[in-house]
Tab-separated table of C-alpha atoms and ligand atoms in Angstrom:
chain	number	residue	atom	x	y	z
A	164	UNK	CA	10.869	-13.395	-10.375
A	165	UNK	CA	10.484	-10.363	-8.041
A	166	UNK	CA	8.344	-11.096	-5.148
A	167	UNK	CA	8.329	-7.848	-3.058
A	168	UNK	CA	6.947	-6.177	0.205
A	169	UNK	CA	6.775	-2.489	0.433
A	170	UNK	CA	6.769	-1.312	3.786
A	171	UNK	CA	5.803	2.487	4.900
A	172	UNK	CA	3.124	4.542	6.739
A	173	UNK	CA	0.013	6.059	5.067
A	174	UNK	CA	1.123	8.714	3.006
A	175	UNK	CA	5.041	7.184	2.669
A	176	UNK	CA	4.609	7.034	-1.348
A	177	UNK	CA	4.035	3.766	-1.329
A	178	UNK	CA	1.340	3.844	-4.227
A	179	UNK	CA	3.385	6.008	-6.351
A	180	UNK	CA	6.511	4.073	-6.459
A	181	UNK	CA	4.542	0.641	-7.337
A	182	UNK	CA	3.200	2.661	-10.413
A	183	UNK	CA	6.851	2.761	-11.408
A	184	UNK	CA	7.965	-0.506	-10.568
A	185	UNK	CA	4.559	-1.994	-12.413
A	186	UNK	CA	5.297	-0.248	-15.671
A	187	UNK	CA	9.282	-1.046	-16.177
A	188	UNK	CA	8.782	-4.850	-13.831
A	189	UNK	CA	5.192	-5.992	-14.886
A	190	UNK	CA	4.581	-7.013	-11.556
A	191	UNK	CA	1.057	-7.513	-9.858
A	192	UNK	CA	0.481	-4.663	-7.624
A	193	UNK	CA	-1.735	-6.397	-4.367
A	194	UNK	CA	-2.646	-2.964	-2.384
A	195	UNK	CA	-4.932	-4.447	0.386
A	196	UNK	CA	-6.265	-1.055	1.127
A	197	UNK	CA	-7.501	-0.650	-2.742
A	198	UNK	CA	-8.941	-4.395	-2.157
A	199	UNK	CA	-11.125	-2.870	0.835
A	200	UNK	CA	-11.988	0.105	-0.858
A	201	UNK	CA	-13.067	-1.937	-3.753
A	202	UNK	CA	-15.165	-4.543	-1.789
A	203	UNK	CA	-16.858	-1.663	0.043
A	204	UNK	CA	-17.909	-0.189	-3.042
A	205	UNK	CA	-19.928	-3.468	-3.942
A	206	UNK	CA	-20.918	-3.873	-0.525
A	207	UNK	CA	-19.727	-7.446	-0.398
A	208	UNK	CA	-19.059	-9.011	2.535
A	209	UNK	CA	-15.964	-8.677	3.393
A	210	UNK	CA	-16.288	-5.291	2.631
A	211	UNK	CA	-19.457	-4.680	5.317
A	212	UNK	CA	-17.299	-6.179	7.905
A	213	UNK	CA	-14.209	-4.524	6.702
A	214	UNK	CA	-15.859	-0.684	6.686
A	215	UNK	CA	-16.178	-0.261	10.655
A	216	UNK	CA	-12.398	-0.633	11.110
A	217	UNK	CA	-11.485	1.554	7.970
A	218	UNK	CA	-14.016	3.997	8.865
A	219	UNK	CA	-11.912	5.121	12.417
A	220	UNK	CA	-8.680	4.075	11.108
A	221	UNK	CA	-7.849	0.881	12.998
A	222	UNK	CA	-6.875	-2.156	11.092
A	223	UNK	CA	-8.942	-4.548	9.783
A	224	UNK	CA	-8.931	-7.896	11.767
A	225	UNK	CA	-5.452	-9.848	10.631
A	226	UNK	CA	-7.420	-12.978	9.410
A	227	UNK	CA	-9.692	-11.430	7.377
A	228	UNK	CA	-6.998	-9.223	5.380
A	229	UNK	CA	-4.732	-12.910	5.378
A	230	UNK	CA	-7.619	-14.212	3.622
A	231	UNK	CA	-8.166	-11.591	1.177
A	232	UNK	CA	-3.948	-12.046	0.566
A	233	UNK	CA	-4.202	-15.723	0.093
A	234	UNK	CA	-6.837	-16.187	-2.106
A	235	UNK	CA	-5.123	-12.758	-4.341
A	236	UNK	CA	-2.282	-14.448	-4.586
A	237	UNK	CA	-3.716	-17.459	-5.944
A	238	UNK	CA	-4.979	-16.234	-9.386
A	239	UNK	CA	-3.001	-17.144	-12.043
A	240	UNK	CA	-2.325	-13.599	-13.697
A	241	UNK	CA	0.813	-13.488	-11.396
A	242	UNK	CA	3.571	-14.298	-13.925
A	243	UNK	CA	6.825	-11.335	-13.059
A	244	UNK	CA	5.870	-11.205	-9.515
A	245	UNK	CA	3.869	-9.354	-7.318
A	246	UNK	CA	4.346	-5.740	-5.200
A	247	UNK	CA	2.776	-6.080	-2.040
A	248	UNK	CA	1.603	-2.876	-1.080
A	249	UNK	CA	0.279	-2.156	2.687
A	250	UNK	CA	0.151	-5.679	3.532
A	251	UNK	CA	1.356	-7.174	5.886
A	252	UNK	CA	1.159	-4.512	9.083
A	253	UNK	CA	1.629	-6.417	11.842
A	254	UNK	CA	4.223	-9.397	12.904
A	255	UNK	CA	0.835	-11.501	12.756
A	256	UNK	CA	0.121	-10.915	9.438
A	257	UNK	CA	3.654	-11.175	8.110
A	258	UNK	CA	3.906	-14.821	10.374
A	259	UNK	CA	0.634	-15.439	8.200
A	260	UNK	CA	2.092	-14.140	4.454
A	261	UNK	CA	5.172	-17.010	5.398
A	262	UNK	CA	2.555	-19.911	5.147
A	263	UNK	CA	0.795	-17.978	2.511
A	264	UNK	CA	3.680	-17.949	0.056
A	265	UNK	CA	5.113	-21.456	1.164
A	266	UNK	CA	1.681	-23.206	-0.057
A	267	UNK	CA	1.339	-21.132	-3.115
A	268	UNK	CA	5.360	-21.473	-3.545
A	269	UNK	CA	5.645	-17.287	-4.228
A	270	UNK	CA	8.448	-16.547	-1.688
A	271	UNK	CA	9.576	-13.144	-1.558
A	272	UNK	CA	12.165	-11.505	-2.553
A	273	UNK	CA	12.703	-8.255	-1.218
A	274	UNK	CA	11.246	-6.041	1.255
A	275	UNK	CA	11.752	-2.249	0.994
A	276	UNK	CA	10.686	0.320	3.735
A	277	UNK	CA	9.787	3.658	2.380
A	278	UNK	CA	10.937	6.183	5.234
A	279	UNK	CA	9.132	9.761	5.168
A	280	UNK	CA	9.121	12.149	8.686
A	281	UNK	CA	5.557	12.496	10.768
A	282	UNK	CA	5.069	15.481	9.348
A	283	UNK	CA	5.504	15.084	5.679
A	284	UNK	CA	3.291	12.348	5.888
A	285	UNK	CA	0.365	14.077	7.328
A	286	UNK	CA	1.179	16.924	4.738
A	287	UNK	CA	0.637	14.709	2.253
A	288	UNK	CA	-2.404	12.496	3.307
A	289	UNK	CA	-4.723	16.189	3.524
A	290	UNK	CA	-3.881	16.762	0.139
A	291	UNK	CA	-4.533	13.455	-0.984
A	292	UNK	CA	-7.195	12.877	-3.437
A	293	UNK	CA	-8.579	10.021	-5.622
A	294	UNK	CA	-10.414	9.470	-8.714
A	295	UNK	CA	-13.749	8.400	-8.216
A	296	UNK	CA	-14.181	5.478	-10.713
A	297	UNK	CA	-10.725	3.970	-10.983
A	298	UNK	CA	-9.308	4.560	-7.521
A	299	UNK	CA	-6.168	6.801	-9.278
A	300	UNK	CA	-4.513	8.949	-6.152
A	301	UNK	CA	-3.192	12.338	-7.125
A	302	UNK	CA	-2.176	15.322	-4.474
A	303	UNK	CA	-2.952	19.263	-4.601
A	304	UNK	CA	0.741	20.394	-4.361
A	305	UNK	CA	2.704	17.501	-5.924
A	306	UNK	CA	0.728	15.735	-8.236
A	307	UNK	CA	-2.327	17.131	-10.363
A	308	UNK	CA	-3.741	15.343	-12.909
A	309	UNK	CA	-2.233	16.445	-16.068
A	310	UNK	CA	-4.980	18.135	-17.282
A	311	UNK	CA	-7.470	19.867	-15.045
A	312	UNK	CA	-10.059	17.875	-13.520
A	313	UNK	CA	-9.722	14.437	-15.690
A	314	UNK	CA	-8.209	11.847	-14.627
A	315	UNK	CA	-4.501	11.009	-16.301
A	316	UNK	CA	-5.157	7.533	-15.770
A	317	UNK	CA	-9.091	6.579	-16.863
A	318	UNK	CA	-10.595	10.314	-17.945
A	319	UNK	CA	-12.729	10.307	-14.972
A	320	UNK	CA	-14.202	13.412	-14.333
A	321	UNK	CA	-15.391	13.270	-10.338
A	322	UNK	CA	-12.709	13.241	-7.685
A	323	UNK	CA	-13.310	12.233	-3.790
A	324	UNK	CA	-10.685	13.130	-0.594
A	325	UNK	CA	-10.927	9.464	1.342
A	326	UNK	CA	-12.597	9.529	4.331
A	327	UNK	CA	-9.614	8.064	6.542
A	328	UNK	CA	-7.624	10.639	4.800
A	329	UNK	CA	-9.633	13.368	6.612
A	330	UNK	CA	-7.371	14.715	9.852
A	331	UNK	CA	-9.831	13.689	12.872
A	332	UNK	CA	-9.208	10.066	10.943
A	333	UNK	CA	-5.128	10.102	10.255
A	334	UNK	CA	-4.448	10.835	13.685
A	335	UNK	CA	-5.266	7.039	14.303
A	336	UNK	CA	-4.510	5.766	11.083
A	337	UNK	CA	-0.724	7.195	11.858
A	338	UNK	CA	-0.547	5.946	15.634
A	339	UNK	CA	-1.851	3.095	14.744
A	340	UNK	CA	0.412	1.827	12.035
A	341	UNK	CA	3.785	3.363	13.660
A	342	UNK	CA	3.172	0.682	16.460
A	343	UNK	CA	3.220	-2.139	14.120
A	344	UNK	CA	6.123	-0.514	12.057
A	345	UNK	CA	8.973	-1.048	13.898
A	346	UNK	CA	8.377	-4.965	14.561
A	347	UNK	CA	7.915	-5.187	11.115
A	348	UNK	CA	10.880	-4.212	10.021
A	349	UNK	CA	12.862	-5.759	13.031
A	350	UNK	CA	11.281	-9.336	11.533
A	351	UNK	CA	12.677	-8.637	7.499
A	352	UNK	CA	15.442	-7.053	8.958
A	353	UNK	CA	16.592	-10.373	10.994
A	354	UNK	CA	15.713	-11.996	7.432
A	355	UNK	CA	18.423	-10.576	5.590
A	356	UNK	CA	15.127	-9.100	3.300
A	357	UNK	CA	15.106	-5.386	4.582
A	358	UNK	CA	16.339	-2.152	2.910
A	359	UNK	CA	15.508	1.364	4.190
A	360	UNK	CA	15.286	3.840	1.170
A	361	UNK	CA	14.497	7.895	2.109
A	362	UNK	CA	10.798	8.528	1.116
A	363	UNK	CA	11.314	12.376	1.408
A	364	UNK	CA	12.946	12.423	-1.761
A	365	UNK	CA	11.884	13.279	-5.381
A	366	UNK	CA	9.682	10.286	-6.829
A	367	UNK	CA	12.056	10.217	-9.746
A	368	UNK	CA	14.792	9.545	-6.504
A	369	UNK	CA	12.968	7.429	-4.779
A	370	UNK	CA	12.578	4.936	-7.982
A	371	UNK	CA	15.897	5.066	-8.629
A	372	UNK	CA	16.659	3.580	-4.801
A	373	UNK	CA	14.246	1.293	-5.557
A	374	UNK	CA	15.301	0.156	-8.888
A	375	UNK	CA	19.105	-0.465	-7.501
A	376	UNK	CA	17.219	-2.853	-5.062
A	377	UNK	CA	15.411	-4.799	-7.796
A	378	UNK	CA	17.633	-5.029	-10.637
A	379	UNK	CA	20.018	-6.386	-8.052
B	248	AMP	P1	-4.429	1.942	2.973
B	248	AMP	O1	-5.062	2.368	1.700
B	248	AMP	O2	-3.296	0.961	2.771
B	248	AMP	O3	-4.028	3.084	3.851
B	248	AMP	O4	-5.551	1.115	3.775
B	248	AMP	C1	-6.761	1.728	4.174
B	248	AMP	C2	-7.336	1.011	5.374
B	248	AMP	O5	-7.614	-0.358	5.034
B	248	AMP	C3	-6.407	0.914	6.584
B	248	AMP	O6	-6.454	2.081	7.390
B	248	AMP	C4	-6.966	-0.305	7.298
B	248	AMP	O7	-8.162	0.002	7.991
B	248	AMP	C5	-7.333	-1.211	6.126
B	248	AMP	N1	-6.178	-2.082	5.781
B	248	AMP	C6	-5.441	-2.048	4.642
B	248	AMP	N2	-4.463	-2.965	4.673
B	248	AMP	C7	-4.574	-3.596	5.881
B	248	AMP	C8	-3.846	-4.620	6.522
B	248	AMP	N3	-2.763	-5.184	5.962
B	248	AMP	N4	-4.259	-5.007	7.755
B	248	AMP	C9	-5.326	-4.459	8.346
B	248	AMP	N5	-6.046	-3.471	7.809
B	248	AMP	C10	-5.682	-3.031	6.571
């Protein structure tokens, strides 16, 4: 069983490298963010009460997203483990995933902190775009779809930027999470759970640090 956290800023990789891990380590991929994104889209509550804070970039209350975590977690399709992607980001939240994973007895495993420079990061997050019905992320220099405007993953046609991805928004959305960062990784690191692996490398690199980690 690999129960893992991956740590990182907005823009750090960290959606790219859980496609890898999901297709060789069938684990569940939880991505908070694509959990908001989703219950926006159907206007659900959560969702209503979620969209101010996404909106300007500022984190969404830490109960609320604990909730959302807990009752993922639950459901029964998690049989190789799960990838926790973007959650927790803050102390509070990761205090809340310990009681989260003692009830449901899903302790983790591993965290892994994808490091990429300021920079690089906000490089990437203008270029970002998604596919508009299944959420797919791609990037105008590193990562097209394979063919021209259809998505590799669903055939979508329609693409989107995000909204928080747009730069009056990342500002915030990068100040924001480097002040939790740091805590965070203090708190795994004190665990014994931490490893720090060089985001600025290829994605093909990046795996492979990643894949040392897990096959451990
Ligand atoms: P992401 O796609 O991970 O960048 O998340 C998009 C937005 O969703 C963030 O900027 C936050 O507003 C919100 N969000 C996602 N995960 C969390 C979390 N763990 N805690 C609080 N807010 C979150």
């Amino acid at each position: 069983m690999i129960n893992l956290i991956l740590l990182g800023l907005p823009g750090a990789g960290k959606g790219t490298v859980s496609e890898q891990i999901v297709d060789k380590y069938h684990l569940t991929h939880i991505s908070t963010g694509d959990m908001f994104r989703e219950a926006m889209a159907n206007e659900t509550k959560v969702g209503l009460e979620a969209k101010s804070y996404i909106d300007k970039g500022d984190l969404v209350p830490d109960e609320v997203t604990a909730k959302l975590v807990e009752e993922r977690l639950a459901q029964p399709d998690i049989k190789e483990g799960y990838i926790l992607d973007g959650f927790p980001r803050t102390t509070v939240q990761a205090e809340l995933l310990e009681g989260i994973t003692k009830r449901l007895n899903k302790s983790l495993t591993s965290v892994i902190s994808l490091e990429v420079k300021e920079q690089t990061l906000i490089d990437r997050l203008s270029a970002r775009f998604m596919c508009k019905s299944c959420g797919a992320t791609y990037n105008k220099i590193t990562k097209m779809p394979k063919e021209k405007g259809i998505c590799d993953r669903c055939g979508g046609h329609d693409f989107y930027q995000r909204e928080d991805d747009k730069p009056e928004v990342v500002k915030n959305r990068l100040e924001v999470n480097e002040k939790m960062n740091a805590p965070l990784k203090d708190f795994y690191q004190n665990k014994g759970l931490l490893t720090v692996i060089d985001g600025e490398q290829t994605p093909e690199k990046v795996f492979e640090s990643v894949d040392a980690v897990l096959s451990k």
